[in-house]
Structures are given as structure tokens and as C-alpha cells.
Backbone as CSV, one residue per row, in Angstrom:
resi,resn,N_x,N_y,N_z,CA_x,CA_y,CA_z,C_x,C_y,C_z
1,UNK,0.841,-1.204,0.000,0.000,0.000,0.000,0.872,1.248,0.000
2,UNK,0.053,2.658,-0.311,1.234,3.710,-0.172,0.742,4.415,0.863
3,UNK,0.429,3.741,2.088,0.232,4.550,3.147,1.756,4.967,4.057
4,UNK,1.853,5.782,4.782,3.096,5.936,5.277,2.986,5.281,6.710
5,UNK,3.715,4.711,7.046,3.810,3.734,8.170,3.961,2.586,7.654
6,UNK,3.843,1.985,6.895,3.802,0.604,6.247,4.986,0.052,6.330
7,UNK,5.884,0.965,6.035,7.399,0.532,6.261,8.100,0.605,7.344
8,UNK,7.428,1.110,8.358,7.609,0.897,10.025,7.680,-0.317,9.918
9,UNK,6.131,-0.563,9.987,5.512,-2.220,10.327,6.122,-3.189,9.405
10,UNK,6.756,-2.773,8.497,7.303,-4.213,7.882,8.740,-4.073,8.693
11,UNK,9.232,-3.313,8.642,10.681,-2.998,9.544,10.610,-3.842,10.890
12,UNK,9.875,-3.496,11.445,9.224,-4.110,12.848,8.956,-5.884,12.657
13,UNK,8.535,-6.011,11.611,8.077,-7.150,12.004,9.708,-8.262,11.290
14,UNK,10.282,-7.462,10.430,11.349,-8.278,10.143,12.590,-8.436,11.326
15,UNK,12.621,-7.135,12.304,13.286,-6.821,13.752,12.787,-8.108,14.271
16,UNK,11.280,-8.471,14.737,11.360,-9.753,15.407,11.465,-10.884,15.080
17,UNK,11.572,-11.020,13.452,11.835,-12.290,13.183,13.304,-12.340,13.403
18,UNK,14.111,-11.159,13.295,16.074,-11.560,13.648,16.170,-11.716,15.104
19,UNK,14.905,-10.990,15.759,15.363,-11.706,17.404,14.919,-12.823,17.617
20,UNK,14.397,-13.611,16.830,13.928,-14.713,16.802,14.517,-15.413,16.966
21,UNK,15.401,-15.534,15.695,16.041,-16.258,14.932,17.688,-16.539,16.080
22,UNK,17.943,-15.089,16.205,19.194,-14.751,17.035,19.186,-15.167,18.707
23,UNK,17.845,-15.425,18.694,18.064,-15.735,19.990,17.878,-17.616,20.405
24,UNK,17.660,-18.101,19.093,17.677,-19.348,19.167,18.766,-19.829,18.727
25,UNK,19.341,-18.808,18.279,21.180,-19.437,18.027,21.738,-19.241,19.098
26,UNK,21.658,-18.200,19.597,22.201,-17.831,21.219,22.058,-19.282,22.164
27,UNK,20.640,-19.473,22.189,20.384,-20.425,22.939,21.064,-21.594,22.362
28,UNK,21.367,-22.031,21.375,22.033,-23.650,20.538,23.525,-23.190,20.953
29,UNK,24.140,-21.874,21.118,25.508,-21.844,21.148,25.634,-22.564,22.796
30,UNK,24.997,-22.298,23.390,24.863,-21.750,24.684,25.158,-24.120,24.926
């Protein structure tokens, strides 16, 4: 869409998929 905010929320939601991700490697290093 060309609303403005849109690219917050996709920003945001790709942020929690890397803490996701990063924190389940954390945890496998661990």
C-alpha cells in the first residue's frame, strides 16, 4: 500500500523475526 507507516511495520516485524532467529542461536551456542 502507499500509506506511510507501512514501512515501520514491515521494519518491525522483520526486527522480530532476527530476534527470533538470534536468539535461538544464542540459545544452541549456549
Amino acid at each position: 500500500t502507499g500509506k506511510i507507516g507501512d514501512g515501520k511495520i514491515f521494519v518491525s516485524a522483520v526486527e522480530q523475526i532476527v530476534r527470533i532467529r538470534t536468539g535461538e542461536s544464542n540459545e544452541a551456542a549456549l
